[in-house]
mmCIF file of C-alpha atoms and ligand atoms in Angstrom:
data_model
loop_
_atom_site.group_PDB
_atom_site.id
_atom_site.type_symbol
_atom_site.label_atom_id
_atom_site.label_comp_id
_atom_site.label_asym_id
_atom_site.label_seq_id
_atom_site.Cartn_x
_atom_site.Cartn_y
_atom_site.Cartn_z
ATOM 1 C CA MET A 1 -180.477 -81.914 0.803
ATOM 2 C CA SER A 2 -181.003 -82.147 4.609
ATOM 3 C CA LYS A 3 -181.164 -85.891 4.390
ATOM 4 C CA GLN A 4 -180.168 -88.202 1.524
ATOM 5 C CA HIS A 5 -183.203 -88.220 -0.666
ATOM 6 C CA ARG A 6 -183.775 -90.837 -3.288
ATOM 7 C CA PHE A 7 -185.601 -89.363 -6.240
ATOM 8 C CA PRO A 8 -188.395 -91.604 -7.639
ATOM 9 C CA ALA A 9 -187.853 -92.532 -11.254
ATOM 10 C CA THR A 10 -187.365 -89.394 -13.374
ATOM 11 C CA ASP A 11 -190.093 -88.886 -16.065
ATOM 12 C CA THR A 12 -189.430 -87.175 -19.267
ATOM 13 C CA ALA A 13 -191.858 -84.258 -18.772
ATOM 14 C CA LEU A 14 -195.115 -83.010 -17.426
ATOM 15 C CA ALA A 15 -197.847 -85.316 -18.590
ATOM 16 C CA ALA A 16 -200.349 -82.481 -19.126
ATOM 17 C CA ASP A 17 -197.743 -80.569 -21.106
ATOM 18 C CA ALA A 18 -197.458 -83.441 -23.644
ATOM 19 C CA PRO A 19 -199.692 -83.583 -26.746
ATOM 20 C CA PRO A 20 -202.338 -86.138 -26.642
ATOM 21 C CA ALA A 21 -201.063 -89.724 -26.951
ATOM 22 C CA ASP A 22 -202.584 -90.274 -30.329
ATOM 23 C CA VAL A 23 -200.527 -87.463 -31.857
ATOM 24 C CA THR A 24 -197.071 -88.397 -30.636
ATOM 25 C CA ASP A 25 -195.515 -90.756 -28.222
ATOM 26 C CA GLY A 26 -194.326 -87.845 -26.081
ATOM 27 C CA THR A 27 -190.613 -88.368 -26.585
ATOM 28 C CA LEU A 28 -188.397 -85.598 -28.025
ATOM 29 C CA ALA A 29 -188.038 -87.485 -31.263
ATOM 30 C CA GLY A 30 -191.724 -88.073 -31.649
ATOM 31 C CA ASP A 31 -192.598 -84.438 -30.866
ATOM 32 C CA VAL A 32 -189.946 -83.144 -33.178
ATOM 33 C CA VAL A 33 -191.064 -85.261 -36.169
ATOM 34 C CA HIS A 34 -194.558 -84.302 -35.448
ATOM 35 C CA GLY A 35 -193.892 -80.637 -34.938
ATOM 36 C CA LEU A 36 -191.607 -80.175 -37.980
ATOM 37 C CA SER A 37 -193.940 -82.004 -40.179
ATOM 38 C CA ALA A 38 -196.934 -79.832 -39.260
ATOM 39 C CA THR A 39 -198.166 -76.611 -40.901
ATOM 40 C CA PRO A 40 -197.350 -74.337 -39.299
ATOM 41 C CA LYS A 41 -194.108 -75.900 -37.861
ATOM 42 C CA GLN A 42 -193.995 -76.096 -34.085
ATOM 43 C CA LEU A 43 -191.874 -77.295 -31.294
ATOM 44 C CA PRO A 44 -192.936 -77.710 -27.592
ATOM 45 C CA SER A 45 -191.691 -75.090 -25.273
ATOM 46 C CA LYS A 46 -190.971 -77.663 -22.490
ATOM 47 C CA TYR A 47 -187.808 -78.658 -24.431
ATOM 48 C CA PHE A 48 -186.209 -75.290 -23.663
ATOM 49 C CA TYR A 49 -184.964 -76.306 -20.424
ATOM 50 C CA ASP A 50 -181.957 -78.509 -20.792
ATOM 51 C CA ALA A 51 -178.945 -77.519 -18.721
ATOM 52 C CA ARG A 52 -177.994 -74.489 -20.840
ATOM 53 C CA GLY A 53 -181.566 -73.490 -21.322
ATOM 54 C CA SER A 54 -182.222 -73.533 -17.695
ATOM 55 C CA ARG A 55 -179.196 -71.329 -17.143
ATOM 56 C CA LEU A 56 -180.357 -68.853 -19.855
ATOM 57 C CA PHE A 57 -183.834 -68.745 -18.358
ATOM 58 C CA GLU A 58 -182.171 -67.837 -14.935
ATOM 59 C CA ARG A 59 -180.616 -64.838 -16.828
ATOM 60 C CA ILE A 60 -183.917 -64.021 -18.396
ATOM 61 C CA MET A 61 -185.407 -63.806 -14.846
ATOM 62 C CA ARG A 62 -182.708 -61.092 -13.925
ATOM 63 C CA LEU A 63 -183.353 -59.006 -17.173
ATOM 64 C CA PRO A 64 -184.752 -55.575 -16.373
ATOM 65 C CA VAL A 65 -187.381 -56.054 -19.135
ATOM 66 C CA TYR A 66 -188.477 -59.448 -17.827
ATOM 67 C CA TYR A 67 -190.931 -58.207 -15.161
ATOM 68 C CA PRO A 68 -192.968 -61.345 -14.103
ATOM 69 C CA THR A 69 -190.338 -62.821 -11.810
ATOM 70 C CA ARG A 70 -189.736 -59.647 -9.861
ATOM 71 C CA VAL A 71 -193.483 -58.629 -9.651
ATOM 72 C CA GLU A 72 -194.427 -62.084 -8.437
ATOM 73 C CA ALA A 73 -191.589 -62.128 -5.728
ATOM 74 C CA ARG A 74 -192.801 -58.757 -4.621
ATOM 75 C CA LEU A 75 -196.335 -59.879 -4.239
ATOM 76 C CA LEU A 76 -195.316 -63.015 -2.350
ATOM 77 C CA ARG A 77 -193.276 -60.829 0.001
ATOM 78 C CA ARG A 78 -196.050 -58.238 0.489
ATOM 79 C CA HIS A 79 -198.903 -60.670 1.047
ATOM 80 C CA ALA A 80 -197.100 -63.539 2.676
ATOM 81 C CA ARG A 81 -199.347 -63.585 5.759
ATOM 82 C CA ALA A 82 -202.678 -62.856 3.975
ATOM 83 C CA LEU A 83 -201.773 -65.702 1.620
ATOM 84 C CA LEU A 84 -201.292 -68.094 4.496
ATOM 85 C CA ALA A 85 -204.724 -67.038 5.985
ATOM 86 C CA ALA A 86 -206.356 -67.421 2.569
ATOM 87 C CA LEU A 87 -204.713 -70.705 1.600
ATOM 88 C CA ALA A 88 -204.945 -72.446 5.052
ATOM 89 C CA PRO A 89 -207.762 -70.840 6.869
ATOM 90 C CA THR A 90 -208.233 -73.470 9.469
ATOM 91 C CA GLY A 91 -204.679 -73.406 10.906
ATOM 92 C CA ALA A 92 -204.286 -77.150 10.338
ATOM 93 C CA PRO A 93 -200.817 -78.326 9.373
ATOM 94 C CA VAL A 94 -199.953 -77.632 5.780
ATOM 95 C CA GLU A 95 -198.531 -79.847 3.073
ATOM 96 C CA LEU A 96 -197.101 -77.393 0.532
ATOM 97 C CA LEU A 97 -196.802 -79.040 -2.875
ATOM 98 C CA GLU A 98 -195.081 -76.959 -5.561
ATOM 99 C CA LEU A 99 -195.355 -77.859 -9.101
ATOM 100 C CA GLY A 100 -192.118 -76.840 -10.990
ATOM 101 C CA SER A 101 -190.277 -75.515 -7.953
ATOM 102 C CA GLY A 102 -186.978 -74.928 -9.773
ATOM 103 C CA ASP A 103 -184.461 -74.029 -7.103
ATOM 104 C CA GLY A 104 -187.310 -72.828 -4.805
ATOM 105 C CA ARG A 105 -185.716 -69.303 -4.079
ATOM 106 C CA LYS A 106 -189.047 -67.477 -3.991
ATOM 107 C CA THR A 107 -191.004 -70.154 -2.227
ATOM 108 C CA LEU A 108 -188.343 -70.585 0.605
ATOM 109 C CA ALA A 109 -188.717 -66.878 1.336
ATOM 110 C CA LEU A 110 -192.545 -67.477 1.572
ATOM 111 C CA CYS A 111 -191.947 -70.593 3.882
ATOM 112 C CA ARG A 112 -189.823 -68.421 6.150
ATOM 113 C CA GLU A 113 -192.622 -65.929 6.674
ATOM 114 C CA TRP A 114 -195.230 -68.615 7.225
ATOM 115 C CA LEU A 115 -192.908 -70.268 9.867
ATOM 116 C CA LYS A 116 -192.560 -67.082 11.635
ATOM 117 C CA ALA A 117 -196.321 -66.779 11.597
ATOM 118 C CA GLY A 118 -196.433 -70.054 13.389
ATOM 119 C CA ALA A 119 -197.469 -72.329 10.450
ATOM 120 C CA ASN A 120 -196.805 -76.079 10.844
ATOM 121 C CA LEU A 121 -195.392 -76.617 7.359
ATOM 122 C CA SER A 122 -194.048 -79.477 5.325
ATOM 123 C CA TYR A 123 -192.778 -78.578 1.791
ATOM 124 C CA ARG A 124 -192.675 -80.984 -1.153
ATOM 125 C CA PRO A 125 -191.136 -79.238 -4.149
ATOM 126 C CA MET A 126 -191.727 -81.136 -7.415
ATOM 127 C CA ASP A 127 -189.581 -80.628 -10.463
ATOM 128 C CA ILE A 128 -188.366 -82.462 -13.527
ATOM 129 C CA SER A 129 -184.873 -81.198 -12.951
ATOM 130 C CA ALA A 130 -182.882 -83.159 -10.302
ATOM 131 C CA GLN A 131 -180.141 -80.544 -10.270
ATOM 132 C CA ALA A 132 -182.678 -77.827 -9.481
ATOM 133 C CA LEU A 133 -184.023 -79.843 -6.546
ATOM 134 C CA GLU A 134 -180.535 -80.670 -5.439
ATOM 135 C CA ARG A 135 -179.809 -76.796 -5.163
ATOM 136 C CA LEU A 136 -183.062 -76.277 -3.486
ATOM 137 C CA GLY A 137 -182.322 -78.819 -0.768
ATOM 138 C CA GLN A 138 -178.962 -77.250 -0.102
ATOM 139 C CA ARG A 139 -180.523 -73.756 0.047
ATOM 140 C CA ALA A 140 -183.237 -75.034 2.368
ATOM 141 C CA ALA A 141 -180.764 -76.764 4.668
ATOM 142 C CA ARG A 142 -178.699 -73.647 4.941
ATOM 143 C CA GLN A 143 -181.422 -71.022 5.176
ATOM 144 C CA LEU A 144 -184.291 -72.826 6.873
ATOM 145 C CA PRO A 145 -182.951 -75.985 8.755
ATOM 146 C CA SER A 146 -186.196 -76.279 10.662
ATOM 147 C CA LEU A 147 -188.257 -76.758 7.528
ATOM 148 C CA ALA A 148 -189.175 -80.341 6.506
ATOM 149 C CA VAL A 149 -188.372 -80.580 2.741
ATOM 150 C CA HIS A 150 -189.264 -83.574 0.599
ATOM 151 C CA PRO A 151 -188.281 -83.183 -2.977
ATOM 152 C CA LEU A 152 -190.005 -85.160 -5.675
ATOM 153 C CA CYS A 153 -188.325 -85.503 -9.049
ATOM 154 C CA GLY A 154 -190.489 -86.295 -12.085
ATOM 155 C CA ASP A 155 -193.995 -86.075 -13.475
ATOM 156 C CA TYR A 156 -196.093 -84.060 -10.968
ATOM 157 C CA PHE A 157 -199.117 -86.294 -11.247
ATOM 158 C CA ARG A 158 -197.152 -89.522 -10.838
ATOM 159 C CA THR A 159 -194.971 -88.390 -7.849
ATOM 160 C CA TRP A 160 -197.940 -86.512 -6.087
ATOM 161 C CA PRO A 161 -197.877 -88.112 -2.602
ATOM 162 C CA LEU A 162 -201.137 -89.553 -1.026
ATOM 163 C CA PRO A 163 -202.796 -86.836 1.021
ATOM 164 C CA GLN A 164 -202.323 -87.093 4.734
ATOM 165 C CA ALA A 165 -205.357 -87.055 6.741
ATOM 166 C CA ARG A 166 -204.358 -84.272 9.154
ATOM 167 C CA ARG A 167 -202.636 -81.971 6.582
ATOM 168 C CA HIS A 168 -204.277 -79.414 4.529
ATOM 169 C CA GLN A 169 -202.953 -79.538 0.979
ATOM 170 C CA VAL A 170 -201.781 -76.354 -0.686
ATOM 171 C CA ALA A 171 -200.613 -76.603 -4.319
ATOM 172 C CA LEU A 172 -198.436 -73.872 -5.823
ATOM 173 C CA PHE A 173 -198.102 -73.246 -9.557
ATOM 174 C CA LEU A 174 -196.202 -70.034 -9.967
ATOM 175 C CA GLY A 175 -194.189 -68.023 -12.510
ATOM 176 C CA SER A 176 -197.189 -67.886 -14.958
ATOM 177 C CA ASN A 177 -196.089 -71.210 -16.110
ATOM 178 C CA LEU A 178 -199.759 -71.982 -16.794
ATOM 179 C CA GLY A 179 -199.476 -69.499 -19.624
ATOM 180 C CA ASN A 180 -197.409 -71.911 -21.713
ATOM 181 C CA PHE A 181 -200.412 -74.081 -22.099
ATOM 182 C CA THR A 182 -203.234 -73.605 -24.618
ATOM 183 C CA ASP A 183 -206.632 -73.059 -23.058
ATOM 184 C CA ALA A 184 -207.533 -76.647 -23.530
ATOM 185 C CA GLU A 185 -204.231 -77.840 -21.982
ATOM 186 C CA ALA A 186 -204.587 -75.376 -19.121
ATOM 187 C CA HIS A 187 -208.104 -76.774 -18.320
ATOM 188 C CA ARG A 188 -206.855 -80.200 -18.464
ATOM 189 C CA PHE A 189 -203.943 -79.420 -16.190
ATOM 190 C CA LEU A 190 -206.092 -77.704 -13.634
ATOM 191 C CA ARG A 191 -208.643 -80.561 -13.563
ATOM 192 C CA ARG A 192 -205.772 -82.910 -12.901
ATOM 193 C CA VAL A 193 -204.631 -80.791 -10.064
ATOM 194 C CA ARG A 194 -208.081 -80.789 -8.723
ATOM 195 C CA ALA A 195 -208.196 -84.541 -8.807
ATOM 196 C CA HIS A 196 -205.299 -84.754 -6.498
ATOM 197 C CA LEU A 197 -206.882 -82.397 -3.953
ATOM 198 C CA ARG A 198 -209.683 -82.860 -1.453
ATOM 199 C CA ALA A 199 -212.608 -80.439 -1.212
ATOM 200 C CA GLY A 200 -211.344 -77.485 0.864
ATOM 201 C CA ASP A 201 -207.619 -77.911 -0.194
ATOM 202 C CA SER A 202 -206.197 -74.952 -2.004
ATOM 203 C CA LEU A 203 -204.232 -73.949 -5.096
ATOM 204 C CA LEU A 204 -202.085 -70.788 -5.581
ATOM 205 C CA LEU A 205 -201.631 -69.682 -9.153
ATOM 206 C CA GLY A 206 -199.145 -66.911 -10.130
ATOM 207 C CA LEU A 207 -200.525 -65.466 -13.391
ATOM 208 C CA ASP A 208 -199.300 -62.666 -15.580
ATOM 209 C CA LEU A 209 -202.150 -60.356 -16.625
ATOM 210 C CA ARG A 210 -202.894 -58.147 -19.611
ATOM 211 C CA LYS A 211 -201.180 -54.838 -19.744
ATOM 212 C CA ASP A 212 -199.539 -52.417 -22.101
ATOM 213 C CA PRO A 213 -198.651 -54.497 -25.212
ATOM 214 C CA ARG A 214 -195.263 -52.815 -25.345
ATOM 215 C CA THR A 215 -194.382 -53.901 -21.891
ATOM 216 C CA VAL A 216 -195.248 -57.438 -22.690
ATOM 217 C CA LEU A 217 -193.470 -57.560 -25.909
ATOM 218 C CA ALA A 218 -190.403 -56.052 -24.505
ATOM 219 C CA ALA A 219 -190.173 -58.997 -21.964
ATOM 220 C CA TYR A 220 -189.959 -61.454 -24.850
ATOM 221 C CA ASP A 221 -187.586 -59.417 -26.954
ATOM 222 C CA ASP A 222 -184.816 -58.106 -24.691
ATOM 223 C CA PRO A 223 -182.165 -55.896 -26.293
ATOM 224 C CA GLU A 224 -179.264 -58.119 -24.817
ATOM 225 C CA GLY A 225 -180.596 -61.100 -26.960
ATOM 226 C CA VAL A 226 -180.763 -63.489 -23.859
ATOM 227 C CA THR A 227 -184.305 -64.460 -24.895
ATOM 228 C CA ALA A 228 -183.144 -65.015 -28.522
ATOM 229 C CA ALA A 229 -180.305 -67.219 -27.317
ATOM 230 C CA PHE A 230 -182.825 -69.097 -25.115
ATOM 231 C CA ASN A 231 -185.169 -69.691 -28.025
ATOM 232 C CA LEU A 232 -182.261 -70.607 -30.382
ATOM 233 C CA ASN A 233 -180.950 -73.136 -27.776
ATOM 234 C CA LEU A 234 -183.796 -75.381 -28.778
ATOM 235 C CA LEU A 235 -182.213 -75.903 -32.094
ATOM 236 C CA ARG A 236 -178.714 -76.441 -30.470
ATOM 237 C CA ARG A 237 -180.417 -79.145 -28.272
ATOM 238 C CA LEU A 238 -181.860 -80.864 -31.347
ATOM 239 C CA ASN A 239 -178.450 -80.819 -32.953
ATOM 240 C CA ARG A 240 -176.998 -82.551 -29.962
ATOM 241 C CA GLU A 241 -179.753 -84.901 -29.068
ATOM 242 C CA LEU A 242 -181.080 -85.835 -32.449
ATOM 243 C CA GLY A 243 -178.106 -85.221 -34.694
ATOM 244 C CA THR A 244 -179.785 -82.415 -36.697
ATOM 245 C CA ASP A 245 -177.673 -79.995 -38.622
ATOM 246 C CA PHE A 246 -179.464 -76.762 -37.881
ATOM 247 C CA ASP A 247 -177.373 -73.756 -38.668
ATOM 248 C CA LEU A 248 -178.211 -71.399 -35.866
ATOM 249 C CA ALA A 249 -177.284 -68.404 -37.976
ATOM 250 C CA GLY A 250 -179.870 -69.466 -40.403
ATOM 251 C CA PHE A 251 -182.767 -68.728 -38.000
ATOM 252 C CA ARG A 252 -183.866 -65.642 -36.151
ATOM 253 C CA HIS A 253 -185.825 -65.275 -32.919
ATOM 254 C CA TYR A 254 -189.111 -63.253 -33.407
ATOM 255 C CA ALA A 255 -191.777 -62.355 -30.757
ATOM 256 C CA THR A 256 -195.181 -60.985 -31.076
ATOM 257 C CA TYR A 257 -197.903 -59.945 -28.624
ATOM 258 C CA CYS A 258 -201.565 -59.885 -29.633
ATOM 259 C CA PRO A 259 -203.678 -57.687 -27.267
ATOM 260 C CA LEU A 260 -206.894 -59.254 -28.572
ATOM 261 C CA GLN A 261 -206.091 -62.748 -27.411
ATOM 262 C CA GLY A 262 -203.576 -61.658 -24.730
ATOM 263 C CA VAL A 263 -201.005 -63.998 -26.032
ATOM 264 C CA ALA A 264 -197.278 -63.481 -26.565
ATOM 265 C CA HIS A 265 -195.880 -65.909 -29.228
ATOM 266 C CA SER A 266 -192.136 -66.833 -29.884
ATOM 267 C CA PHE A 267 -190.893 -68.015 -33.172
ATOM 268 C CA LEU A 268 -187.828 -69.120 -34.914
ATOM 269 C CA VAL A 269 -187.928 -67.891 -38.382
ATOM 270 C CA SER A 270 -185.840 -69.320 -41.229
ATOM 271 C CA LEU A 271 -183.820 -66.583 -42.990
ATOM 272 C CA ARG A 272 -183.470 -68.545 -46.239
ATOM 273 C CA VAL A 273 -184.458 -71.742 -48.027
ATOM 274 C CA GLN A 274 -182.794 -74.571 -46.203
ATOM 275 C CA THR A 275 -183.135 -78.310 -45.517
ATOM 276 C CA VAL A 276 -182.257 -79.720 -42.131
ATOM 277 C CA HIS A 277 -181.349 -83.368 -41.707
ATOM 278 C CA SER A 278 -181.615 -85.405 -38.620
ATOM 279 C CA ARG A 279 -179.271 -88.454 -38.319
ATOM 280 C CA ALA A 280 -181.283 -89.963 -35.332
ATOM 281 C CA LEU A 281 -184.551 -89.564 -37.156
ATOM 282 C CA GLY A 282 -183.302 -90.382 -40.688
ATOM 283 C CA GLN A 283 -185.404 -87.458 -41.963
ATOM 284 C CA SER A 284 -185.102 -84.132 -43.547
ATOM 285 C CA PHE A 285 -187.167 -80.933 -43.045
ATOM 286 C CA ARG A 286 -187.441 -78.135 -45.617
ATOM 287 C CA PHE A 287 -187.734 -74.573 -44.684
ATOM 288 C CA GLU A 288 -188.817 -71.701 -46.898
ATOM 289 C CA PRO A 289 -187.482 -68.150 -46.513
ATOM 290 C CA GLY A 290 -189.413 -66.498 -43.753
ATOM 291 C CA GLU A 291 -190.979 -69.736 -42.559
ATOM 292 C CA ALA A 292 -191.615 -69.817 -38.796
ATOM 293 C CA ILE A 293 -191.378 -72.519 -36.161
ATOM 294 C CA HIS A 294 -193.828 -71.627 -33.339
ATOM 295 C CA THR A 295 -191.868 -72.343 -30.117
ATOM 296 C CA GLU A 296 -193.752 -70.743 -27.403
ATOM 297 C CA GLN A 297 -196.933 -69.098 -26.312
ATOM 298 C CA SER A 298 -197.357 -67.129 -23.056
ATOM 299 C CA GLN A 299 -201.001 -66.342 -22.282
ATOM 300 C CA LYS A 300 -201.723 -63.116 -20.383
ATOM 301 C CA TYR A 301 -204.835 -63.411 -18.326
ATOM 302 C CA GLU A 302 -207.768 -61.207 -17.149
ATOM 303 C CA ARG A 303 -209.706 -61.829 -13.988
ATOM 304 C CA ALA A 304 -213.072 -62.870 -15.575
ATOM 305 C CA GLY A 305 -211.349 -65.510 -17.662
ATOM 306 C CA VAL A 306 -209.389 -66.789 -14.694
ATOM 307 C CA GLU A 307 -212.551 -67.018 -12.630
ATOM 308 C CA ALA A 308 -214.322 -68.907 -15.440
ATOM 309 C CA MET A 309 -211.447 -71.247 -15.839
ATOM 310 C CA ALA A 310 -211.174 -72.040 -12.125
ATOM 311 C CA SER A 311 -214.760 -72.697 -11.916
ATOM 312 C CA ALA A 312 -214.883 -75.019 -14.927
ATOM 313 C CA CYS A 313 -212.078 -77.090 -13.356
ATOM 314 C CA GLY A 314 -213.598 -77.629 -9.932
ATOM 315 C CA PHE A 315 -212.259 -74.630 -8.061
ATOM 316 C CA ALA A 316 -213.641 -71.381 -6.631
ATOM 317 C CA LEU A 317 -211.599 -68.251 -6.899
ATOM 318 C CA HIS A 318 -211.276 -67.379 -3.212
ATOM 319 C CA ALA A 319 -208.718 -64.386 -3.194
ATOM 320 C CA TRP A 320 -206.886 -62.318 -5.727
ATOM 321 C CA PHE A 321 -203.666 -60.265 -4.923
ATOM 322 C CA GLU A 322 -202.701 -57.930 -7.731
ATOM 323 C CA ASP A 323 -199.670 -55.670 -8.191
ATOM 324 C CA PRO A 324 -200.842 -51.963 -8.475
ATOM 325 C CA GLU A 325 -197.995 -50.972 -10.813
ATOM 326 C CA LEU A 326 -197.494 -54.028 -13.189
ATOM 327 C CA PRO A 327 -200.601 -56.207 -13.579
ATOM 328 C CA TYR A 328 -199.849 -59.668 -12.208
ATOM 329 C CA ALA A 329 -201.880 -61.769 -9.839
ATOM 330 C CA LEU A 330 -201.562 -64.278 -7.060
ATOM 331 C CA VAL A 331 -204.818 -66.258 -7.226
ATOM 332 C CA VAL A 332 -206.051 -68.383 -4.405
ATOM 333 C CA CYS A 333 -208.314 -71.056 -5.555
ATOM 334 C CA ARG A 334 -210.320 -73.449 -3.243
ATOM 335 C CA ALA A 335 -211.140 -76.998 -4.353
ATOM 336 C CA ARG A 336 -214.900 -77.289 -4.388
ATOM 337 C CA GLY A 337 -216.806 -80.290 -3.028
HETATM 338 C C1 LIG B 1 -191.510 -69.628 -17.562
HETATM 339 C C2 LIG B 1 -193.047 -70.060 -19.148
HETATM 340 C C3 LIG B 1 -193.395 -68.416 -17.568
HETATM 341 O O1 LIG B 1 -193.497 -67.699 -20.755
HETATM 342 O O2 LIG B 1 -192.728 -65.919 -19.682
HETATM 343 C C4 LIG B 1 -189.453 -66.283 -20.706
HETATM 344 C C5 LIG B 1 -190.692 -68.577 -20.222
HETATM 345 N N1 LIG B 1 -189.994 -67.499 -22.372
HETATM 346 N N2 LIG B 1 -189.074 -65.738 -21.803
HETATM 347 C C6 LIG B 1 -192.750 -67.212 -19.978
HETATM 348 C C7 LIG B 1 -190.057 -67.519 -21.095
HETATM 349 C C8 LIG B 1 -189.430 -66.443 -22.802
HETATM 350 C C9 LIG B 1 -191.728 -67.997 -19.218
HETATM 351 N N3 LIG B 1 -192.403 -69.030 -18.321
#
């Protein structure tokens, strides 16, 4: 960190990511009881990202079969100047708000290009991981000492700073993270983003698009088993944090992609009949042979659907940058009046 930043109180998770309050209290324990009592069983994907899970996800991003990260970085590089013109057309100073910055590697490269183009830039990375923001601050201080960086740790919608009169707000939501939401959750999330913007402010989305089903499926079922380890790590986390006795060898990672809905699903499938007990919850959960826990969905989009979603959430689709080889899009949305 360039200066000593005090993070505001850390929140457990993205509010929009949490199930409606009437279903669970939004804690890990509440979500697990709810999810493992449901039919079919499910666990929220946001719980993948403990320290070990975050490291495994960093390994996923370097896998040859996991194309989204590389394709998105390439698009950001290729279109850096055009993105600036589309996102901040007036040339006013920019307040760049990134939702889920992680360690900010991709975004700092973009900031470098924008500073070169003469942009007046202030960067507010938001993340629920204090360690990731710490690394981002160090990276920024080393690589771009002239950039004003103000990290915000916790729930995006609670830490979102008040808009400054002279600054054009540009929100970033990259990495196709929107794809982890169901359609209803994605709409709710985008409406909440819109509520924090003024008319004329911008939002940049990075979204994975529909493509050869085999290419998508391979990205969620790598031969090295990193994705399997990432998925199974969820059970390891529950063993540690809720005192469950999941036998990781009793479950197997399974991924599917349905080209009709454009959704990749990940599951943990029980290989035998087994009962798992949680000390912290004082509760047991029975698994039948072949029974699945749904752990993640990753939506793959198409342009018409994105346009309709943006419009329903108070945005107009303003520009679309797509990779010619592997369908992936950077989508510039403008907040409508
Ligand atoms: C970070 C949510 C975009 O869905 O592609 C990668 C997470 N899961 N491999 C995705 C993930 C399995 C990733 N997102």
